[in-house]
Amino acid sequence: VDAPLLAAISALGDDALAAYGTHRFDVAAKRFVEAIDRLAAYARSVDGGGAAGNVRDTVAAVVRVMARAFSPLCPFILARFKEEI
């Protein structure tokens, strides 16, 4: 698992969870976009390289964190992500 990526996504998720409590859905949405951008950058960086098992494990861990943090904002998108892994 890519620990720096997972830590960054977790921090974005924590920010989003805090934002829900203060009705700052705009902040939560921005953190979701940032998380997607980081995941996309990771996917581009490992495209065609790296151990497939490590990549799969990293993506699965990231999607679990994102589902916990961002499901209140976009439950259907994250449910679909979870189905794909």
Short mmCIF file of C-alpha atoms in Angstrom, two decimals:
data_model
loop_
_atom_site.label_atom_id
_atom_site.label_comp_id
_atom_site.label_asym_id
_atom_site.label_seq_id
_atom_site.Cartn_x
_atom_site.Cartn_y
_atom_site.Cartn_z
CA VAL A 1 0.00 0.00 0.00
CA ASP A 2 1.24 3.47 -0.87
CA ALA A 3 1.34 4.94 2.65
CA PRO A 4 1.88 8.60 1.63
CA LEU A 5 -1.12 8.48 -0.72
CA LEU A 6 -3.29 6.81 1.89
CA ALA A 7 -2.25 9.40 4.50
CA ALA A 8 -3.04 12.27 2.13
CA ILE A 9 -6.46 10.84 1.25
CA SER A 10 -7.18 10.20 4.93
CA ALA A 11 -6.35 13.83 5.77
CA LEU A 12 -8.64 15.07 2.99
CA GLY A 13 -11.36 12.75 4.27
CA ASP A 14 -10.96 14.03 7.82
CA ASP A 15 -11.30 17.61 6.54
CA ALA A 16 -14.48 16.63 4.70
CA LEU A 17 -15.96 14.92 7.76
CA ALA A 18 -15.28 18.04 9.83
CA ALA A 19 -16.83 20.21 7.12
CA TYR A 20 -20.12 18.27 7.21
CA GLY A 21 -20.51 19.16 10.88
CA THR A 22 -20.33 22.86 10.08
CA HIS A 23 -22.51 22.62 6.95
CA ARG A 24 -19.55 23.47 4.71
CA PHE A 25 -20.45 21.12 1.89
CA ASP A 26 -18.40 23.24 -0.49
CA VAL A 27 -15.28 22.34 1.49
CA ALA A 28 -16.22 18.66 1.49
CA ALA A 29 -16.75 18.78 -2.28
CA LYS A 30 -13.35 20.43 -2.80
CA ARG A 31 -11.69 17.75 -0.68
CA PHE A 32 -13.44 15.07 -2.76
CA VAL A 33 -12.09 16.58 -5.97
CA GLU A 34 -8.62 16.79 -4.45
CA ALA A 35 -8.83 13.13 -3.41
CA ILE A 36 -9.91 12.07 -6.91
CA ASP A 37 -7.06 14.12 -8.41
CA ARG A 38 -4.54 12.43 -6.11
CA LEU A 39 -5.90 8.99 -6.93
CA ALA A 40 -5.75 9.78 -10.66
CA ALA A 41 -2.15 11.00 -10.33
CA TYR A 42 -1.28 7.77 -8.53
CA ALA A 43 -2.93 5.72 -11.27
CA ARG A 44 -0.97 7.58 -13.94
CA SER A 45 2.28 7.10 -12.02
CA VAL A 46 1.89 3.32 -11.81
CA ASP A 47 0.37 2.78 -15.26
CA GLY A 48 2.22 -0.18 -16.71
CA GLY A 49 4.61 -0.46 -13.78
CA GLY A 50 4.65 -1.60 -10.22
CA ALA A 51 3.33 -4.79 -8.76
CA ALA A 52 -0.33 -5.26 -9.65
CA GLY A 53 -1.13 -6.57 -6.17
CA ASN A 54 0.31 -3.49 -4.50
CA VAL A 55 -1.61 -1.19 -6.82
CA ARG A 56 -4.85 -3.10 -6.22
CA ASP A 57 -4.30 -3.01 -2.45
CA THR A 58 -3.58 0.71 -2.52
CA VAL A 59 -6.65 1.52 -4.60
CA ALA A 60 -8.84 -0.67 -2.37
CA ALA A 61 -7.54 1.07 0.77
CA VAL A 62 -8.03 4.52 -0.77
CA VAL A 63 -11.58 3.71 -1.89
CA ARG A 64 -12.45 2.48 1.63
CA VAL A 65 -11.22 5.75 3.12
CA MET A 66 -13.02 7.77 0.47
CA ALA A 67 -16.25 5.84 1.02
CA ARG A 68 -16.15 6.59 4.74
CA ALA A 69 -15.46 10.27 4.21
CA PHE A 70 -17.31 11.18 1.05
CA SER A 71 -20.37 8.91 0.94
CA PRO A 72 -22.56 11.60 2.54
CA LEU A 73 -21.67 13.82 -0.41
CA CYS A 74 -21.86 11.34 -3.29
CA PRO A 75 -22.94 7.86 -2.17
CA PHE A 76 -23.67 6.47 -5.63
CA ILE A 77 -20.27 7.30 -7.07
CA LEU A 78 -18.45 5.66 -4.19
CA ALA A 79 -20.71 2.64 -4.22
CA ARG A 80 -19.77 2.17 -7.87
CA PHE A 81 -16.05 2.50 -7.04
CA LYS A 82 -16.42 -0.19 -4.39
CA GLU A 83 -18.16 -2.50 -6.86
CA GLU A 84 -15.26 -2.18 -9.29
CA ILE A 85 -12.56 -3.30 -6.86
#
